[in-house]
C-alpha positions as a LaTeX table, in Angstrom:
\begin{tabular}{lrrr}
\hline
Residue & $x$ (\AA) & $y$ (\AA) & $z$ (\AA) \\
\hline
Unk1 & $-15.72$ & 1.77 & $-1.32$ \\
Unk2 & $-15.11$ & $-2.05$ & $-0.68$ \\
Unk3 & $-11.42$ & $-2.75$ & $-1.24$ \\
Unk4 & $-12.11$ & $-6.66$ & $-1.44$ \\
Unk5 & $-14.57$ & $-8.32$ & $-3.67$ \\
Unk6 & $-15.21$ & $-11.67$ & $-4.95$ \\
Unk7 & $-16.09$ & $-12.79$ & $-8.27$ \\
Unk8 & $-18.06$ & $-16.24$ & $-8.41$ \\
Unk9 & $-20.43$ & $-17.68$ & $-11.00$ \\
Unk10 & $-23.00$ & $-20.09$ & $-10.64$ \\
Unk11 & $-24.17$ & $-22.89$ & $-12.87$ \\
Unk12 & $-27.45$ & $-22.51$ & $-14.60$ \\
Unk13 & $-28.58$ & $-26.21$ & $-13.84$ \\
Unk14 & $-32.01$ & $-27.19$ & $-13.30$ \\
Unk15 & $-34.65$ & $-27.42$ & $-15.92$ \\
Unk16 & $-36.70$ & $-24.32$ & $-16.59$ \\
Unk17 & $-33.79$ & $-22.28$ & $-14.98$ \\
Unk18 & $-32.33$ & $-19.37$ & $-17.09$ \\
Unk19 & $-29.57$ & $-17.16$ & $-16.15$ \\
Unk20 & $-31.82$ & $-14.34$ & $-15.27$ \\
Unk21 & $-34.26$ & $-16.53$ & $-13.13$ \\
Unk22 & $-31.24$ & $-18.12$ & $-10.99$ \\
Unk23 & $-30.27$ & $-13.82$ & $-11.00$ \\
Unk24 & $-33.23$ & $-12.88$ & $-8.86$ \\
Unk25 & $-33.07$ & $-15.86$ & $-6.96$ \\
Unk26 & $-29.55$ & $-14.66$ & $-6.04$ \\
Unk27 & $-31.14$ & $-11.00$ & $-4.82$ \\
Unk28 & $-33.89$ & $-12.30$ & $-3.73$ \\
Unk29 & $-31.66$ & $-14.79$ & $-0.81$ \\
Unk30 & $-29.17$ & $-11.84$ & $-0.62$ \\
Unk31 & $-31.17$ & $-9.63$ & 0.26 \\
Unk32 & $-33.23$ & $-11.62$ & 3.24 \\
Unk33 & $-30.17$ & $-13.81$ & 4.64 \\
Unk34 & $-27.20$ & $-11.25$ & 3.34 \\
Unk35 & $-28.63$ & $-7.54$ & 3.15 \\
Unk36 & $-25.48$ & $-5.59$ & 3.63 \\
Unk37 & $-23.54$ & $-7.19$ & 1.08 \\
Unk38 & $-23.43$ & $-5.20$ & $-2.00$ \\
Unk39 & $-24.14$ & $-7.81$ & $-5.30$ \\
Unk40 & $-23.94$ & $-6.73$ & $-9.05$ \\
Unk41 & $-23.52$ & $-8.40$ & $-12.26$ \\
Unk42 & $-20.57$ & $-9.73$ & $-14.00$ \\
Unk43 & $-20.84$ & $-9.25$ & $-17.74$ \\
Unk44 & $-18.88$ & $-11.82$ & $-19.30$ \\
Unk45 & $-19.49$ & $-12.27$ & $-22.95$ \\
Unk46 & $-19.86$ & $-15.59$ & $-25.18$ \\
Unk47 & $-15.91$ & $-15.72$ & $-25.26$ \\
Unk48 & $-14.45$ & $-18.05$ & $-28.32$ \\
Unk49 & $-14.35$ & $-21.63$ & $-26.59$ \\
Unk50 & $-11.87$ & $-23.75$ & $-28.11$ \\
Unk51 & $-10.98$ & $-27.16$ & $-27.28$ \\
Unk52 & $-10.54$ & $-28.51$ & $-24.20$ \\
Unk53 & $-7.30$ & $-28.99$ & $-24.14$ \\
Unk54 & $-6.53$ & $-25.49$ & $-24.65$ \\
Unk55 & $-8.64$ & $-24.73$ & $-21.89$ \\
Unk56 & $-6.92$ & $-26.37$ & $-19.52$ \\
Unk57 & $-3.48$ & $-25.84$ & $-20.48$ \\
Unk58 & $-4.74$ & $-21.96$ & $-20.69$ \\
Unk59 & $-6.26$ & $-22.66$ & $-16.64$ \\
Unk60 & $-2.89$ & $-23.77$ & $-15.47$ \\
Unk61 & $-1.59$ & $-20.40$ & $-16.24$ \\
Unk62 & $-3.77$ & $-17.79$ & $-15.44$ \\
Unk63 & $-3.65$ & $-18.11$ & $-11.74$ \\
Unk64 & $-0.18$ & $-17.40$ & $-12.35$ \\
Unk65 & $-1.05$ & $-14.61$ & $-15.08$ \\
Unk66 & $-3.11$ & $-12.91$ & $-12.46$ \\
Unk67 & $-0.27$ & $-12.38$ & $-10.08$ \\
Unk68 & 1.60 & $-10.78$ & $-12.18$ \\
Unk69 & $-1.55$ & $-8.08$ & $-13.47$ \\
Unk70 & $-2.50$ & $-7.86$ & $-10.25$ \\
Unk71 & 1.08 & $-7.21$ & $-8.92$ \\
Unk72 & 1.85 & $-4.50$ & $-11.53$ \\
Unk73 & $-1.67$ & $-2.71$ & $-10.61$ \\
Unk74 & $-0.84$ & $-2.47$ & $-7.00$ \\
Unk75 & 2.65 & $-1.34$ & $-7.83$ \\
Unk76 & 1.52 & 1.33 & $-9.85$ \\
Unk77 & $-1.00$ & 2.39 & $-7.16$ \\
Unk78 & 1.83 & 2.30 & $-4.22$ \\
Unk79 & 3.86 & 4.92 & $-6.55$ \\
Unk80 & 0.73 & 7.25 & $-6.86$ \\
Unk81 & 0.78 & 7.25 & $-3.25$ \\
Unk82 & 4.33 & 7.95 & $-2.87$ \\
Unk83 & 4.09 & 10.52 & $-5.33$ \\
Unk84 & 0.89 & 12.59 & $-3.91$ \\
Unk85 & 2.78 & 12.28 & $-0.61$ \\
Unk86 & 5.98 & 13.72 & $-2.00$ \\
Unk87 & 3.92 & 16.50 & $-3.67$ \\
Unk88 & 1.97 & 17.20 & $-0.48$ \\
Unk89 & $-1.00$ & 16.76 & $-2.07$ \\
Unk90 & $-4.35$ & 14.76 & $-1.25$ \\
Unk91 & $-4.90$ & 11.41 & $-2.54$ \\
Unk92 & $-7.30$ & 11.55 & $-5.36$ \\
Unk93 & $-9.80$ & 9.00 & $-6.31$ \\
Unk94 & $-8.26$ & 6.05 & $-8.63$ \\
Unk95 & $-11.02$ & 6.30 & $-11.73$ \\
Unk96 & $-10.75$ & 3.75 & $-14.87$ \\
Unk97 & $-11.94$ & 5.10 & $-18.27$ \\
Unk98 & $-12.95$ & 8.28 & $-15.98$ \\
Unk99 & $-14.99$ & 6.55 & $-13.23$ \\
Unk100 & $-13.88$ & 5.63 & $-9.97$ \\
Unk101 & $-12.29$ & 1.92 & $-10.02$ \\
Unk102 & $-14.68$ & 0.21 & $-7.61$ \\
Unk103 & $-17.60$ & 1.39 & $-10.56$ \\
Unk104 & $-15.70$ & 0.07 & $-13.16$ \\
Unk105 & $-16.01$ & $-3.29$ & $-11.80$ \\
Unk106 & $-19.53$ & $-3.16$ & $-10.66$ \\
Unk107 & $-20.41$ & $-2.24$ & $-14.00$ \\
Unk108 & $-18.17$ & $-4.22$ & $-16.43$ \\
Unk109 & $-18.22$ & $-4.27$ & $-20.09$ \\
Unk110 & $-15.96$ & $-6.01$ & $-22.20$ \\
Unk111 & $-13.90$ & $-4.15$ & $-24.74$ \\
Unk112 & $-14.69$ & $-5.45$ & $-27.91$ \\
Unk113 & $-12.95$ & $-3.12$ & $-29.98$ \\
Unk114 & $-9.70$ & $-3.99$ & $-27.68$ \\
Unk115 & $-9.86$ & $-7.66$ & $-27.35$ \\
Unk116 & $-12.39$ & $-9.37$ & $-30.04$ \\
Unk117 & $-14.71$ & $-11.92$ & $-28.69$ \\
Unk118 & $-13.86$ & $-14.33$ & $-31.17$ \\
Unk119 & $-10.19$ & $-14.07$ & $-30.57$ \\
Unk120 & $-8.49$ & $-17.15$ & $-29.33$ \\
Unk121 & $-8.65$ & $-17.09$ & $-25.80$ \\
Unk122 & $-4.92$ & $-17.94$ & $-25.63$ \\
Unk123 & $-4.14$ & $-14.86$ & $-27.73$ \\
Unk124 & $-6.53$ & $-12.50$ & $-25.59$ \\
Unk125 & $-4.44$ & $-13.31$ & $-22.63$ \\
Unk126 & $-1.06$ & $-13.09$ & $-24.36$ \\
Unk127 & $-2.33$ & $-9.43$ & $-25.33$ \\
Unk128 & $-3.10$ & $-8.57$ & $-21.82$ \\
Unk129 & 0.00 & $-9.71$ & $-20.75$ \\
Unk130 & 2.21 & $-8.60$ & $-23.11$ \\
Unk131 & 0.12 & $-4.97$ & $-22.63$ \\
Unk132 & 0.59 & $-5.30$ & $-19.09$ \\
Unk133 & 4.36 & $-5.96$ & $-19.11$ \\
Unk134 & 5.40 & $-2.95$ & $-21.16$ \\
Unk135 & 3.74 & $-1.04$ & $-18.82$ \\
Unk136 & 5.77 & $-2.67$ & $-15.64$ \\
Unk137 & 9.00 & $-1.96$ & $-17.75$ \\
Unk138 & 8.30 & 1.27 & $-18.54$ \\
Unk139 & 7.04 & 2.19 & $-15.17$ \\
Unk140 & 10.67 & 0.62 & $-13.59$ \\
Unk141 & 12.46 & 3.41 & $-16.21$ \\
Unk142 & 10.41 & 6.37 & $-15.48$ \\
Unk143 & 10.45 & 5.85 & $-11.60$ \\
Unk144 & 14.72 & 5.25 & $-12.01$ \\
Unk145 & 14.82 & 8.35 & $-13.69$ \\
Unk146 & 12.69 & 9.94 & $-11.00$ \\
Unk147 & 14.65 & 8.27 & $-8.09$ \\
Unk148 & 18.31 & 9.28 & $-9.39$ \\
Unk149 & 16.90 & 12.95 & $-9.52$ \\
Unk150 & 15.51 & 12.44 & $-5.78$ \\
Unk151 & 19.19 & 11.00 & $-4.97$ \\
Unk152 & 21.10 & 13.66 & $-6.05$ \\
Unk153 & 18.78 & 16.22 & $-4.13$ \\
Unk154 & 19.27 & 14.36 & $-1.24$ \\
Unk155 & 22.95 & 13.89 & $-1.20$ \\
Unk156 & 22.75 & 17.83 & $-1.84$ \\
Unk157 & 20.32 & 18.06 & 0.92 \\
Unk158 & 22.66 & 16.13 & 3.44 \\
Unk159 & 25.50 & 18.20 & 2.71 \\
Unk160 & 23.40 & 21.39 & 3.80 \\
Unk161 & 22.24 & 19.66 & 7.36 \\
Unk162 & 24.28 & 17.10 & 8.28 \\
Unk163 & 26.69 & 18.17 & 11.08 \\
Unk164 & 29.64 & 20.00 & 10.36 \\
Unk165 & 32.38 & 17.46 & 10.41 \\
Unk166 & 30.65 & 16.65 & 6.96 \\
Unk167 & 28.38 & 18.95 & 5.58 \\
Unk168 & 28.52 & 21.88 & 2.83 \\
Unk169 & 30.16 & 24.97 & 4.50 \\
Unk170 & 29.78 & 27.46 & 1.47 \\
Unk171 & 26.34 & 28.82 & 3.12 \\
Unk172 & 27.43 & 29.23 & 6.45 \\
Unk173 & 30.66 & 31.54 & 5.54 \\
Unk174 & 30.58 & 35.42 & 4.49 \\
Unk175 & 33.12 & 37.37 & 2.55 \\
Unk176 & 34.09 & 39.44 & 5.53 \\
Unk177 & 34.43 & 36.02 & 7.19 \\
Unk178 & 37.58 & 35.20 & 5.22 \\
Unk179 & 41.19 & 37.46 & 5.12 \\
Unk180 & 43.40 & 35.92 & 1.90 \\
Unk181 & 46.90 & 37.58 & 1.29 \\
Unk182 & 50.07 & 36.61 & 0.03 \\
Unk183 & 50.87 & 35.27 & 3.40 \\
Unk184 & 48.09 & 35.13 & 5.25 \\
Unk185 & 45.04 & 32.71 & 4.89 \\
Unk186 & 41.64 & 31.90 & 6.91 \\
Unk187 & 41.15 & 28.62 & 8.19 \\
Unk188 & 37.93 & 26.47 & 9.00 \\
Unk189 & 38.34 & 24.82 & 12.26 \\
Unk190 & 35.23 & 22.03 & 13.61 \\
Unk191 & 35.46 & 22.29 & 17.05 \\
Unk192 & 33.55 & 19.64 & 18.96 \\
Unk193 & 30.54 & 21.65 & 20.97 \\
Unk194 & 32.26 & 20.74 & 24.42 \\
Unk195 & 35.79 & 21.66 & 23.89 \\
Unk196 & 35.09 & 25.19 & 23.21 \\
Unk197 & 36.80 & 26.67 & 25.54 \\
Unk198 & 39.72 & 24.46 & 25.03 \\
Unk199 & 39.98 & 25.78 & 21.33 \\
Unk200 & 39.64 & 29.38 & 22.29 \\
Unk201 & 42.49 & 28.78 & 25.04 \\
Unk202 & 44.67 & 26.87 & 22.91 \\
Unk203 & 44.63 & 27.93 & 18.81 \\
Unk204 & 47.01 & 30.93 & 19.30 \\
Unk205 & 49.67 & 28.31 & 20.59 \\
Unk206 & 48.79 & 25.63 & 18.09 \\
Unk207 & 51.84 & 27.17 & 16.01 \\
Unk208 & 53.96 & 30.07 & 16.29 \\
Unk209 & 52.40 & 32.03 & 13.32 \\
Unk210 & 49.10 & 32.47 & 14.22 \\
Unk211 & 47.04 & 35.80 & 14.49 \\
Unk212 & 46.33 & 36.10 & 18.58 \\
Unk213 & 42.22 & 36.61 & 18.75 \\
Unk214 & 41.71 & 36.17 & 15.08 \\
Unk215 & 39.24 & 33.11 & 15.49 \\
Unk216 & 35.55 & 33.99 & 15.07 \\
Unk217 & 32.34 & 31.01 & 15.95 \\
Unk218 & 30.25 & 31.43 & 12.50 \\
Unk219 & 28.11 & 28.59 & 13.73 \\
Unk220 & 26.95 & 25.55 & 16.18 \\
Unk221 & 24.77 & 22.52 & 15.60 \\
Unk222 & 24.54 & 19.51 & 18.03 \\
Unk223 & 27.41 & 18.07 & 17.92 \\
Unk224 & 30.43 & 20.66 & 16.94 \\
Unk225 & 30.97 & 24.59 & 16.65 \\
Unk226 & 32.57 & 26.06 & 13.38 \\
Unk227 & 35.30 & 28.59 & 13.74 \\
Unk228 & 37.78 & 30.49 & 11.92 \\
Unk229 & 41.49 & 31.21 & 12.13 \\
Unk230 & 43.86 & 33.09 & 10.61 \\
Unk231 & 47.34 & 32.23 & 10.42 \\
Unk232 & 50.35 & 32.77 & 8.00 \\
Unk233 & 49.96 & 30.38 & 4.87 \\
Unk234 & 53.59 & 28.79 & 5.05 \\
Unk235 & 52.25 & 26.67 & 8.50 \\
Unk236 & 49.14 & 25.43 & 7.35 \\
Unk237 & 50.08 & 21.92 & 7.51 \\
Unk238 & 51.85 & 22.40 & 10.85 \\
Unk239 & 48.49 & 24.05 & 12.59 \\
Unk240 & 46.71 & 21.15 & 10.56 \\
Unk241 & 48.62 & 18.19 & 12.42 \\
Unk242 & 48.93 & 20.30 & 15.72 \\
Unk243 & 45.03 & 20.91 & 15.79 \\
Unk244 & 44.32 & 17.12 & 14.80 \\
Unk245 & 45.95 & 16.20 & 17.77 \\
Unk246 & 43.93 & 18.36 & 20.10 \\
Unk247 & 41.03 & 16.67 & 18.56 \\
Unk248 & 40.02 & 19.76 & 16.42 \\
Unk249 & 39.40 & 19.07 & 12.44 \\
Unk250 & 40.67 & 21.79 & 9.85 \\
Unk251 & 38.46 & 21.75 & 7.15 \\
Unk252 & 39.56 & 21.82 & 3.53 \\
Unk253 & 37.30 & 25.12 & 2.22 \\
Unk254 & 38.09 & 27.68 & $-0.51$ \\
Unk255 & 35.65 & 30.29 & $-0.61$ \\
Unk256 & 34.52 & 31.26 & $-4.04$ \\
Unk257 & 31.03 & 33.69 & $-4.61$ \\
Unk258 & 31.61 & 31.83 & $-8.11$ \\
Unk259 & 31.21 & 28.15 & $-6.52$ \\
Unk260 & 28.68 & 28.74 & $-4.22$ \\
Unk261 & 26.25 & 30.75 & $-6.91$ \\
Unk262 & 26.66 & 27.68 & $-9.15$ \\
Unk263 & 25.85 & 25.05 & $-6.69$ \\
Unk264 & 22.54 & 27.46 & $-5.33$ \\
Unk265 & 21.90 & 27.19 & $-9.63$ \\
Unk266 & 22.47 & 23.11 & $-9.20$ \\
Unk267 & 20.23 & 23.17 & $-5.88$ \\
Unk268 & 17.16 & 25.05 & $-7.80$ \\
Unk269 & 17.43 & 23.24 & $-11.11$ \\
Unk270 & 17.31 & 20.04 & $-9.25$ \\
Unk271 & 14.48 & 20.97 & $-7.92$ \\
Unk272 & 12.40 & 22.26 & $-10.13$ \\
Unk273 & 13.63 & 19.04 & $-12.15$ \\
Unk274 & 12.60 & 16.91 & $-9.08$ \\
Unk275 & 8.94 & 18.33 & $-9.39$ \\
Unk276 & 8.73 & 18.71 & $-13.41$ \\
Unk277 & 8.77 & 14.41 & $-13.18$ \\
Unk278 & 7.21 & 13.34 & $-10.51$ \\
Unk279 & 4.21 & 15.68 & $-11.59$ \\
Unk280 & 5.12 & 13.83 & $-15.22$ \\
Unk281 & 5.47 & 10.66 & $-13.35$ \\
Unk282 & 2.20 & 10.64 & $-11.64$ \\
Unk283 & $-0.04$ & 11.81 & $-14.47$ \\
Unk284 & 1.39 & 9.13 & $-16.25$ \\
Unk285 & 0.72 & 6.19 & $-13.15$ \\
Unk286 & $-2.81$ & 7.60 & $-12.90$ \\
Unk287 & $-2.90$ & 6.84 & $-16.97$ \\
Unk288 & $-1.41$ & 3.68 & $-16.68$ \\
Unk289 & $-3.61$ & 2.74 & $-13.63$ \\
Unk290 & $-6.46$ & 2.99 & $-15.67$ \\
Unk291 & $-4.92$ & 1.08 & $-17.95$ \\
Unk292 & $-3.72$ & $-1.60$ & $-16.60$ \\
Unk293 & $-6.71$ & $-1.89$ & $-14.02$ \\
Unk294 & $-9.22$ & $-2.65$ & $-17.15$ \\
Unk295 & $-6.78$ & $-5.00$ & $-18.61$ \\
Unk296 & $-7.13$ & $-6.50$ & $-14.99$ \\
Unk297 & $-10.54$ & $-7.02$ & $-15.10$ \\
Unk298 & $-10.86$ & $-8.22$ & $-18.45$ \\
Unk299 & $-8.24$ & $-10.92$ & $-17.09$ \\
Unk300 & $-11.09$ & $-12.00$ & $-14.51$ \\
Unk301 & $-13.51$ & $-12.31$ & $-16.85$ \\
Unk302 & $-11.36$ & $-14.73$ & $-18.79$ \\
Unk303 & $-10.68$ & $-16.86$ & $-15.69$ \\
Unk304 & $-14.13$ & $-16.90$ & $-15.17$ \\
Unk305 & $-15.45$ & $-17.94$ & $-18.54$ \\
Unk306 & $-12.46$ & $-20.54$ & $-18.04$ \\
Unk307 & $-13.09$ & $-21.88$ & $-14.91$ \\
Unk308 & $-17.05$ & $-21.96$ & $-15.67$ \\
Unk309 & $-16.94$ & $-23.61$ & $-18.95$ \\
Unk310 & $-14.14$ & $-26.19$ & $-16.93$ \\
Unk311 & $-16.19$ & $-26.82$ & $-14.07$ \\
Unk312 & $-19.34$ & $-26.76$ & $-15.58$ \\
Unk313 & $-18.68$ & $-28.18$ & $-18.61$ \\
Unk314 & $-20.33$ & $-27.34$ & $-22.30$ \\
Unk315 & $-22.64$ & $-25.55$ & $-23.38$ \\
Unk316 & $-21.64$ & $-22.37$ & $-21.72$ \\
Unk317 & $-24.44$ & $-21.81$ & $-19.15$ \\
Unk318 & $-23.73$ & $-19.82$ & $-15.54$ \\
Unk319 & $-24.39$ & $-16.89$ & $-13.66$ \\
Unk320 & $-21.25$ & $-14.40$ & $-12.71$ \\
Unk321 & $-21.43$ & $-11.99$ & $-9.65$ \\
Unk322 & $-19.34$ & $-9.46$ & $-7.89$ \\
Unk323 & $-20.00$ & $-9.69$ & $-3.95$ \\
Unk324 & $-18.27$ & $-7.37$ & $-1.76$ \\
Unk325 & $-19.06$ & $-9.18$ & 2.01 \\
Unk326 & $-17.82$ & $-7.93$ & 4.90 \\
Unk327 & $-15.54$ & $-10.43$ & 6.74 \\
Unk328 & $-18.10$ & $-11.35$ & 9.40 \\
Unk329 & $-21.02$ & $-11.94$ & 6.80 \\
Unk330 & $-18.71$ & $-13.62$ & 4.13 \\
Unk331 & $-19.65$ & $-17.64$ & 5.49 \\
Unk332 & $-23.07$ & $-16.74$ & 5.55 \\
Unk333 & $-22.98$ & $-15.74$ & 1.47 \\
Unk334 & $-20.96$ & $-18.57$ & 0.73 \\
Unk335 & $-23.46$ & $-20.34$ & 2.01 \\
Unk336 & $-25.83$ & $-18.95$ & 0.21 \\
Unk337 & $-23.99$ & $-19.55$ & $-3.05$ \\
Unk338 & $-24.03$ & $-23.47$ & $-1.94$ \\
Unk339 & $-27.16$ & $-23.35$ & $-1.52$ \\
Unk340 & $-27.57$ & $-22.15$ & $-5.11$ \\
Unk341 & $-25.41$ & $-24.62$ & $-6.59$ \\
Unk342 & $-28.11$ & $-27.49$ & $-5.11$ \\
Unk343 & $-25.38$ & $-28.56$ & $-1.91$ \\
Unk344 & $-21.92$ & $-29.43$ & $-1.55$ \\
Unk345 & $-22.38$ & $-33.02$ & $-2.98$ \\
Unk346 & $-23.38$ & $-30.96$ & $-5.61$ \\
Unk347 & $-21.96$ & $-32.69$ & $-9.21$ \\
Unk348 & $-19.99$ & $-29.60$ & $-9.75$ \\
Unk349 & $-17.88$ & $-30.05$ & $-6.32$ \\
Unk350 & $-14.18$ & $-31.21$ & $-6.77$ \\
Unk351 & $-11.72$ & $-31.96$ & $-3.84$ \\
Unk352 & $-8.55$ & $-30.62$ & $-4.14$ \\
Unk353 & $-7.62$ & $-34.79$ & $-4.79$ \\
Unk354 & $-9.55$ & $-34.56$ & $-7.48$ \\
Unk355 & $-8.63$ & $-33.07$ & $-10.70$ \\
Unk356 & $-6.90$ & $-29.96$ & $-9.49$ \\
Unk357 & $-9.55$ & $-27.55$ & $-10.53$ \\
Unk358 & $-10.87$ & $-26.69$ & $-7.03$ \\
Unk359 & $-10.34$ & $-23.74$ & $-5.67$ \\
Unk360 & $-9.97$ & $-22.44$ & $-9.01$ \\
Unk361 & $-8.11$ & $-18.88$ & $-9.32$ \\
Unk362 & $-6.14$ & $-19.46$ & $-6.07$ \\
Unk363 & $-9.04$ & $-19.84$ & $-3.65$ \\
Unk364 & $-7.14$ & $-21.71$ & $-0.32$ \\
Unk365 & $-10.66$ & $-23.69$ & $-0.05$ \\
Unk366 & $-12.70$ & $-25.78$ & $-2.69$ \\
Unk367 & $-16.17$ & $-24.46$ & $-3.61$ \\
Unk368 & $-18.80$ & $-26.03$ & $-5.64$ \\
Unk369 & $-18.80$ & $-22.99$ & $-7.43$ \\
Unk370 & $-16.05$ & $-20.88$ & $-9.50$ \\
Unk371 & $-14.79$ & $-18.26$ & $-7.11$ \\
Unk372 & $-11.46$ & $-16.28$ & $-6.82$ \\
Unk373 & $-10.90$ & $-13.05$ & $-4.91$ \\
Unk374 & $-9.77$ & $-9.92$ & $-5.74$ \\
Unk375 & $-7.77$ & $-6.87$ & $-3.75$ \\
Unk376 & $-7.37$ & $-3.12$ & $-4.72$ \\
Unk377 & $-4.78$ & $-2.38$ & $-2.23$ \\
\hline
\end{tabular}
């Protein structure tokens, strides 16, 4: 599938010539100068024309316009990616009204049930954009609610692997791992991994009260070693300041089966709530995809009836194409489309000192022919 395409129409000019004629004479020079580029029709309908005016002031926004739908379409897409990543899953194919997006566009037809022909053009776009927009907004809520969920796991998550000085110590400690009396109490000690031997030399005579050989390693990451300690409760805060200044840290831990059984509960809902939306989430981007992808290319059929009827004046009379060129080969069917349109002295050709219209939907060079490009990622 091409991911870049462009969408061009062609006056219908000379005498004799009909839209279908100046068709096959597009194959026909495709297909001997151009082979490998892939050409369709682009069914735009007799759209409701207006008055000039309107026209124009409509062409000065729907460059604009098209930012924006395309923007929110490629949005959308990036957070389908993100999700099937998250999910572990393989990226499916992107499909509008249930076929694949690159079809869709190859084989347009308008919507007249969703946007009437003889609608104002003005109020066609407004529709699109207003459709498009609610989408975007709700899209920003559903992925914040998504993101806070992902947040808290991963503030959970840090607790259980960061390195000991800061991380959860609940699952690394056993009942048999604590002794609480009336007077004596277990202490969590985060010994840094290369003064080991210093602690084991040193806790008994961090305080007069300790218990000799009652400190235990439960565990050891890259950085520090966790031990226990049992002393007599009335000189915590003494064995606190003494081991601070050896450069061990006392943790603060209580150990309660009660606490740690409710934050595993936390841990599992959180996940299970983490995968409930962004399964929700992404069944709803590939909806809205689809959605706002044909809005999209409704959008392009509007700038082209625009642009045409602009550059080519009244009655409505041109051909519109989708080409998909590779780079290399993309001169050599733009010269082709010249060609069609006579030369460039043709009467359709505008500089950009002209009247403003060339390079009409964004185009960084004039053409004597409507052209814009489009980009599905």
């Amino acid at each position: 599938m091409a991911t870049r395409y462009l969408i061009v129409s062609l006056p219908v000019q000379s005498p004799g010539t009909t839209v279908n004629s100046l068709w096959a004479r597009l194959q026909d020079s495709i297909s001997r100068h151009s082979f490998d580029t892939p050409l369709y029709r682009f069914n735009v309908p007799d759209l409701r024309v207006g008055t000039l005016d309107s026209l124009l002031a409509l062409s000065d926004d729907l460059v604009k316009s098209n930012v924006f739908v395309e923007g929110v379409s490629h949005k959308i897409r990036r957070q389908i990616e993100e999700l099937e990543r998250a999910g572990g899953v393989e990226s499916g194919t992107l499909t509008v009204d249930g076929v694949p997006v690159d079809t869709y566009l190859t084989r347009f037809v308008w919507d007249e049930g969703k946007y009437p022909t003889m609608s104002p053009l003005k109020e066609t776009v407004s529709s699109i954009q207003s459709q498009v927009a609610k989408i975007e907004d709700d899209m920003k809520v559903r992925a914040a609610e998504y993101n806070n969920v992902r947040s808290q796991l991963s503030a959970i998550n840090r607790k259980q692997s960061g390195s000991l000085a800061v991380r959860d110590l609940s699952n690394l400690v056993k009942p048999e791992d604590m002794v609480t009396s009336d007077h004596l109490v277990t202490l969590l000690a985060i010994v840094p991994k290369y003064s080991q031997k210093e602690w084991l030399s040193s806790y008994e005579s961090l305080d007069t009260f300790v218990v000799p050989r009652s400190s235990k390693k439960l565990y050891e990451d890259n950085e520090y070693a966790l031990y226990t300690v049992t002393l007599f409760a009335k000189v915590v805060d003494n064995f606190k300041v003494h081991a601070r200044e050896k450069g061990f840290q006392v943790r603060d831990f209580e150990y309660s089966p009660e606490a740690q059984e409710s934050r595993k509960e936390e841990l599992e809902k959180l996940q299970q709530d983490q995968e409930a939306m962004r399964a929700s989430l992404l069944q709803w981007c590939y909806a809205s995809y689809s959605e706002v992808f044909s809005s999209w290319m409704h959008f392009c059929a509007v700038r082209v009836f625009v642009e045409s009827i602009l550059r080519y004046g009244l009655p409505p009379s041109f051909l519109s194409a989708v080409l998909a060129p590779f780079a290399k080969g993309e001169k050599k069917v733009r010269s082709i489309l010249e060609e069609l349109c006579g030369n460039v002295h043709s009467i359709y050709w505008k500089s950009e000192d002209d009247t403003g219209v060339a390079g009409l939907g964004g185009e960084t060079e004039a053409h004597p022919y409507v052209s814009f490009t489009i980009n599905f990622v």
